[in-house]
Short mmCIF file of C-alpha atoms in Angstrom, two decimals:
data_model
loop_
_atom_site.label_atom_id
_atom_site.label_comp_id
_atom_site.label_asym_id
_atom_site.label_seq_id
_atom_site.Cartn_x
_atom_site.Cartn_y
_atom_site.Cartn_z
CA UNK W 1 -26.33 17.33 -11.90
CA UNK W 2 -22.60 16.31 -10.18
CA UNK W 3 -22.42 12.53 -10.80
CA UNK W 4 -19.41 12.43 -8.35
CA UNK W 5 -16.56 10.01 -8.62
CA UNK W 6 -13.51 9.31 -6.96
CA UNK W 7 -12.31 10.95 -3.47
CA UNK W 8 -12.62 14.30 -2.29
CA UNK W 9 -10.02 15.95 -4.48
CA UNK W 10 -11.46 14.68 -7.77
CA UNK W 11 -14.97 15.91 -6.53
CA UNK W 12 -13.47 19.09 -5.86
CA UNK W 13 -12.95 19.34 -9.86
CA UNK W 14 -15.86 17.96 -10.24
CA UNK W 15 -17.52 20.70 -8.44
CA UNK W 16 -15.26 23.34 -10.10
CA UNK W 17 -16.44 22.35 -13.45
CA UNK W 18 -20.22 22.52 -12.14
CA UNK W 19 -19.57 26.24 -11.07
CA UNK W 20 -17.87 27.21 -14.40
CA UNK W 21 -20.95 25.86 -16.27
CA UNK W 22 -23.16 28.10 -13.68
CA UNK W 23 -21.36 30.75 -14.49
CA UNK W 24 -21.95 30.59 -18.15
CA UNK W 25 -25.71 29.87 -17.73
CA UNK W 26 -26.58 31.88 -14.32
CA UNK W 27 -30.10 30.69 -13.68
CA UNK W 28 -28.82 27.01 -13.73
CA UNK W 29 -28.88 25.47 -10.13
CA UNK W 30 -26.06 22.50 -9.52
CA UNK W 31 -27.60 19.73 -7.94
CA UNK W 32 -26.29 16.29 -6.64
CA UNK W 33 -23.33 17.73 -4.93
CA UNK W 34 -22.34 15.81 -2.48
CA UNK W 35 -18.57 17.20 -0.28
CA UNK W 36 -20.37 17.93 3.02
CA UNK W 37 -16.11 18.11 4.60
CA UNK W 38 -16.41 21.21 2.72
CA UNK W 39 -20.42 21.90 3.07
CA UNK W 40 -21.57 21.61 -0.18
CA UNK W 41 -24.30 19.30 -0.35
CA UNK W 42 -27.51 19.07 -2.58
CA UNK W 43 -30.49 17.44 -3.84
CA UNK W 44 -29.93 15.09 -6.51
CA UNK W 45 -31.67 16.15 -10.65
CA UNK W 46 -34.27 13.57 -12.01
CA UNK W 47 -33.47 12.30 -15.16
CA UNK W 48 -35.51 13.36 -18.05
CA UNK W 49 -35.47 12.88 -21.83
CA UNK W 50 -33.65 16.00 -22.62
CA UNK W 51 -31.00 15.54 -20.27
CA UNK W 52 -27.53 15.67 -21.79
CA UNK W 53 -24.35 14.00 -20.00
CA UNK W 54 -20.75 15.38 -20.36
CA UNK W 55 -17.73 12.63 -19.49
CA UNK W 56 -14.38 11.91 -18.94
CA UNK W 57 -11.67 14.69 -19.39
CA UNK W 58 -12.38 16.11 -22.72
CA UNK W 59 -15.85 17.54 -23.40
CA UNK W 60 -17.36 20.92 -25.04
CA UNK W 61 -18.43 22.78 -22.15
CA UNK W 62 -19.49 26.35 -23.71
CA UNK W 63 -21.29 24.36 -26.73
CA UNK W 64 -23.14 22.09 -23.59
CA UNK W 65 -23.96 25.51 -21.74
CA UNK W 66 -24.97 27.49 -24.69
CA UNK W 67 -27.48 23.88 -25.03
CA UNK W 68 -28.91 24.55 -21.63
CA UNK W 69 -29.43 28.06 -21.89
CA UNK W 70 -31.07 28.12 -25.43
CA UNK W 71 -33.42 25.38 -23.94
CA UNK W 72 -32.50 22.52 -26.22
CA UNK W 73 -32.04 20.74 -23.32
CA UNK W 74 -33.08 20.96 -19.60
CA UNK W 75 -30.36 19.47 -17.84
CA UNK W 76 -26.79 18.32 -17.51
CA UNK W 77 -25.12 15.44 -15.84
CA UNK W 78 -21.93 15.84 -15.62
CA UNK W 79 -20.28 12.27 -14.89
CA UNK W 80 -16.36 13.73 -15.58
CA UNK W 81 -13.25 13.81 -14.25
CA UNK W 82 -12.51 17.65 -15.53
CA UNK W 83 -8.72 17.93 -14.69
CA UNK W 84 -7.94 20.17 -17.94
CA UNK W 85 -7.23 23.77 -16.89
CA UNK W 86 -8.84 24.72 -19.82
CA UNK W 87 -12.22 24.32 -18.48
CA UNK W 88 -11.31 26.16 -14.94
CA UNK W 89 -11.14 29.92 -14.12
CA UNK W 90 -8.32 31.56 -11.88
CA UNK W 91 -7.45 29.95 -8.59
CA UNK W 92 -9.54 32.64 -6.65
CA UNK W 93 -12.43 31.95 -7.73
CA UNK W 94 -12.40 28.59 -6.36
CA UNK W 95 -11.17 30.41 -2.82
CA UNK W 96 -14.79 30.78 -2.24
CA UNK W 97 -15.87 27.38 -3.07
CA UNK W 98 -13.44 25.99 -0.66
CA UNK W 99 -12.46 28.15 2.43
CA UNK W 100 -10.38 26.60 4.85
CA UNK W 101 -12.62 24.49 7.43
CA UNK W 102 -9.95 22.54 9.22
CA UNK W 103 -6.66 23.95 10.60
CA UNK W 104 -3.35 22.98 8.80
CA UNK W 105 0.04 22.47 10.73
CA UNK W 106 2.29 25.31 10.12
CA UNK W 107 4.94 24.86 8.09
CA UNK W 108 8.20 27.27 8.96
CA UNK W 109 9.47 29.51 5.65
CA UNK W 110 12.72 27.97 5.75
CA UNK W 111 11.33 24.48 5.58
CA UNK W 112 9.66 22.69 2.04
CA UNK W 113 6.87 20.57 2.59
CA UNK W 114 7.15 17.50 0.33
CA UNK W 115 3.78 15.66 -0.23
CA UNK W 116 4.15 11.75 -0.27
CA UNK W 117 1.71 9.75 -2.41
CA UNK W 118 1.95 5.93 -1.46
CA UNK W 119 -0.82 3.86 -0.32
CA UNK W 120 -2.68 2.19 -3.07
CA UNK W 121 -0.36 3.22 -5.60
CA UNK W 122 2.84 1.46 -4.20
CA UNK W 123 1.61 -2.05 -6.49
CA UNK W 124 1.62 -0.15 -9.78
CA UNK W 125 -2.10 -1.37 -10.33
CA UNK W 126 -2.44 2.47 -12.53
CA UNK W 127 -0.30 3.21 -14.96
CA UNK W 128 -0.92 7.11 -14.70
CA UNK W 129 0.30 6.78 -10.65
CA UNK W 130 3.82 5.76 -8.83
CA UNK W 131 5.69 6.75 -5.94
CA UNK W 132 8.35 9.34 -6.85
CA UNK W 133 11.82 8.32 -7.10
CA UNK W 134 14.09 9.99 -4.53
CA UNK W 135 16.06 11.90 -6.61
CA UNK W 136 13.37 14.02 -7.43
CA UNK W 137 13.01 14.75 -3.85
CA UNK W 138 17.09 15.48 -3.16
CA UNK W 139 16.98 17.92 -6.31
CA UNK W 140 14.08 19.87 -4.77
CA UNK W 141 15.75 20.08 -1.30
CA UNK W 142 19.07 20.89 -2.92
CA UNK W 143 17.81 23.65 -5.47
CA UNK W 144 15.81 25.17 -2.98
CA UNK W 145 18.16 25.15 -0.12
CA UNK W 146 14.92 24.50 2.35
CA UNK W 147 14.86 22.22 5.30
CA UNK W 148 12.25 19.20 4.39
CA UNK W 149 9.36 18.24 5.85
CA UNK W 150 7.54 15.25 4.92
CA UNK W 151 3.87 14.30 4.90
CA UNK W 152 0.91 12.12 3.16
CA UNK W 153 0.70 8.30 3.10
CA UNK W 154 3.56 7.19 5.22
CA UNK W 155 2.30 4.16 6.26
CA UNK W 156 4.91 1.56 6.79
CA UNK W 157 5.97 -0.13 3.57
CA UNK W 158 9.41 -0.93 1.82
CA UNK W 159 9.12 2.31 0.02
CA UNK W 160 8.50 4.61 3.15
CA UNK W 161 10.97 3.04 4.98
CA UNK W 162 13.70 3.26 2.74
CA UNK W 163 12.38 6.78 2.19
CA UNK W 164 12.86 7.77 6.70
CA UNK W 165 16.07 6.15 6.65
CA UNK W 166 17.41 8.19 3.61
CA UNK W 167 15.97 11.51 5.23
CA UNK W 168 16.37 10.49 8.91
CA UNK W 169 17.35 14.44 9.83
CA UNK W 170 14.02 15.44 8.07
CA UNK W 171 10.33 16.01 9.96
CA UNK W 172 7.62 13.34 8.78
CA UNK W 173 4.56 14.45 10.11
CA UNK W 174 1.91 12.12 11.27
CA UNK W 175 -1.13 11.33 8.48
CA UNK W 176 -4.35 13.91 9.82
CA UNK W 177 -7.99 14.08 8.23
CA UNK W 178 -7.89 14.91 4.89
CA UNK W 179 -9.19 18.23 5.42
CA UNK W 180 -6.37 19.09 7.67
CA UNK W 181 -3.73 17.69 5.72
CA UNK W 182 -5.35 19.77 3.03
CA UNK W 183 -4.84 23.28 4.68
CA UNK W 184 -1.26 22.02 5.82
CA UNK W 185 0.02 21.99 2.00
CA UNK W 186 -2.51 24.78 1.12
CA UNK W 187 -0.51 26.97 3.76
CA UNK W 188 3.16 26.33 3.25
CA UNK W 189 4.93 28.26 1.39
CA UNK W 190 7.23 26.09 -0.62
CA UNK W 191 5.98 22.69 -1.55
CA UNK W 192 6.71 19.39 -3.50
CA UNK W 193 4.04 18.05 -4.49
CA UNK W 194 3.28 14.26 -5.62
CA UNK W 195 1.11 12.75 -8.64
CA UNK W 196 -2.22 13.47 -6.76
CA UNK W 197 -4.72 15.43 -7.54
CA UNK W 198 -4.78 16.41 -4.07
CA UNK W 199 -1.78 17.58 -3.76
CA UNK W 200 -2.27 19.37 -7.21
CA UNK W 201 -5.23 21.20 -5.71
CA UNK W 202 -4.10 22.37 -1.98
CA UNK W 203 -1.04 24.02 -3.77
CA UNK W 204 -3.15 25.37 -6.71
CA UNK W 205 -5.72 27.29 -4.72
CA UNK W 206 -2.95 28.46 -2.13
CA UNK W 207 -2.32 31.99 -1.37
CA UNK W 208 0.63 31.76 0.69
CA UNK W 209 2.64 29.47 -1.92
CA UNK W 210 5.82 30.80 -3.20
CA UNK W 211 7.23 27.97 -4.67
CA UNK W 212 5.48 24.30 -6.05
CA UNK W 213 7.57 22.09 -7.27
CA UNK W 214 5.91 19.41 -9.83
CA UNK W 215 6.82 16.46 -11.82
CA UNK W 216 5.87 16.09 -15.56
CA UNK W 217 4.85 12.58 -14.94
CA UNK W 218 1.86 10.39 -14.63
CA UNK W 219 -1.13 12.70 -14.72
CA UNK W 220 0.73 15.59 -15.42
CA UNK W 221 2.33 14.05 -18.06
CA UNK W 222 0.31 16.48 -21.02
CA UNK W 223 1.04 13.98 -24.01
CA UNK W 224 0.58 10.28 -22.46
CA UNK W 225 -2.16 11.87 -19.59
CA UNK W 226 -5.74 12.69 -20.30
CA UNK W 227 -5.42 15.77 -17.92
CA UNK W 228 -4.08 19.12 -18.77
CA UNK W 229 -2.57 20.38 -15.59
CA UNK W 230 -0.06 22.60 -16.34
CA UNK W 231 -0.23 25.91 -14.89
CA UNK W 232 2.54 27.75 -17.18
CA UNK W 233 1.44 30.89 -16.38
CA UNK W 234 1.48 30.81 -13.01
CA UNK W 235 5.47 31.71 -11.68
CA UNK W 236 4.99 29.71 -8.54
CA UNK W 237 5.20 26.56 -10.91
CA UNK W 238 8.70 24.53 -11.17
CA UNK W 239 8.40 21.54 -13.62
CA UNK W 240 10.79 18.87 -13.53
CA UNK W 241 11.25 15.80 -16.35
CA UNK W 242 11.36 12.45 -13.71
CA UNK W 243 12.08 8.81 -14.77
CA UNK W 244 8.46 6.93 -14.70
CA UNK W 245 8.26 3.28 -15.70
CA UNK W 246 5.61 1.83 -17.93
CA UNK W 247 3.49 -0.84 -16.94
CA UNK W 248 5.68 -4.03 -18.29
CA UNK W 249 8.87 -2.27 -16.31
CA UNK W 250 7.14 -2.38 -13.20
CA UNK W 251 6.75 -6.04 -13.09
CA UNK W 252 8.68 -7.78 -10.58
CA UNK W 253 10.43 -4.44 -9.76
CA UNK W 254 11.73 -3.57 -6.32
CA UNK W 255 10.07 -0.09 -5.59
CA UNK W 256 12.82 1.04 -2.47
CA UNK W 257 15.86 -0.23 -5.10
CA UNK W 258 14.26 1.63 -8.24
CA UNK W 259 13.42 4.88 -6.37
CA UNK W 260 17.13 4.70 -5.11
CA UNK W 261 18.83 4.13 -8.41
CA UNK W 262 16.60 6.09 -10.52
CA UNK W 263 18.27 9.38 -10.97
CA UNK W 264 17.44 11.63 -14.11
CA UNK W 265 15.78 14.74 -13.52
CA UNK W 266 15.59 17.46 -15.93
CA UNK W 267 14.37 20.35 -14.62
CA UNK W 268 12.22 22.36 -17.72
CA UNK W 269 12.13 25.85 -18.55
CA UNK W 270 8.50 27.22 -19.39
CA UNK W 271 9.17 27.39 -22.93
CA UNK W 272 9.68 23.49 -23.22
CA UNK W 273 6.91 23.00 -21.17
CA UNK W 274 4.51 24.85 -23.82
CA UNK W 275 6.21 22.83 -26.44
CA UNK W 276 5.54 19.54 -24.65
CA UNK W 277 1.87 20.97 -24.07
CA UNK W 278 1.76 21.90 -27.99
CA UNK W 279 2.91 17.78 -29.02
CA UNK W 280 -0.28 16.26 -26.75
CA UNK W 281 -2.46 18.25 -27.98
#
């Protein structure tokens, strides 16, 4: 049984996880989805004595399968968050789970698409969330010698503005449905994405994508981060090291002035990243 939580990205991993458990006991049925954007939708489990319930990021899921299928117990509820790739297959098999319903702008191969998180985390309320500062963005544009196009949560704020007047020859596309917005960074072929997992995902599951750029930070971060989202393996992946300010820095800070000053990215080789992997674990 999916306990969902969150928006429609993190019950997207929440879903994932459901069909890796499936596929480890086959005659399992996943109830209580509930993403009818992508039309998954069933019947919620009732709850019964022997029902065991998996949370949070780290849990044992071949010990709770091999539970279900031995018939210790007769169900799972699985109230997590799941955003370890240790508990996920290959992107393709998640192609299935989630083909394209909406249609995506396109986005020329000469351009990058850079993904803008903002919204709710321009306060600072979480401490594993914050806007990105812009050098980040000038390093990807500059490495990758792509024309940028911006998109996400551009609603006005000090942060966005600062952010159209520093890039005023760049594209900012207008905020869609989520589900087109979606298929706009799961079809581009170079991307930047933000600290969200749904930018995370619409690159991850991509076919076209040649190139995703992402910062070790906030829930990527693999040592100060519950999640495990590092796809080393994968050569699409570019990591880059960008400054992030704990919780008692971002009091009384001035986002637009900090995102401007805040230069020092390290791009990291795939080596460090396994060694950075290796010291959270």
């Amino acid at each position: 049984h999916v306990h969902h939580r969150g928006r429609m990205a993190n019950k997207m991993f929440q879903a994932m996880v459901a069909t890796e458990l499936k596929a480890r006991v086959p005659n399992a049925r996943i109830l209580g989805l509930n993403l009818p954007e992508w039309n998954l939708v069933a019947e919620p489990a009732k709850i019964t004595e022997s029902m065991m319930t998996l949370r949070g990021h780290h849990f044992n899921l071949d010990e709770a399968a091999w539970l279900l299928r031995s018939g210790t117990i007769d169900k799972i509820a699985l109230d997590v968050w799941g955003q370890r790739l240790a508990y996920l297959g290959p992107p393709k098999r998640y192609r299935e789970l989630f083909k394209p319903v909406a249609r995506g702008r396109e986005i020329g191969d000469d351009h990058i698409l850079i993904n803008i998180r903002a919204d709710d985390i321009l306060s600072g309320w979480h401490s594993k969330y914050f806007p990105l500062p812009y050098a980040y963005y000038d390093h990807v544009i500059e490495t990758s010698g792509l024309k940028p196009v911006f998109m996400g949560q551009l609603t006005d704020s000090n942060y966005v503005r600062d952010l159209k007047s520093r890039y005023s020859g760049a594209e900012f596309l207008p905020l869609a449905s989520p589900l087109e917005d979606f298929e706009t960074i799961r079809g581009a072929s170079h991307v930047g994405i933000s600290i969200s997992t749904f930018s995370w995902l619409a690159t991850w599951l991509s076919e076209k994508a040649e190139s995703i750029h992402m910062p070790l930070s906030g829930i990527y971060d693999p040592v100060l981060s519950k999640t495990l989202l590092l796809p080393v393996d994968d050569p699409r992946y570019r990591f880059y090291q960008v400054m992030f300010p704990d919780m008692e820095a971002r009091e009384g800070l001035n986002l637009a002035q900090w995102a401007h000053h805040a230069h020092v990215i390290t791009e990291w080789d795939r080596q460090r990243v396994r060694k950075l992997i290796l010291s959270g674990l």
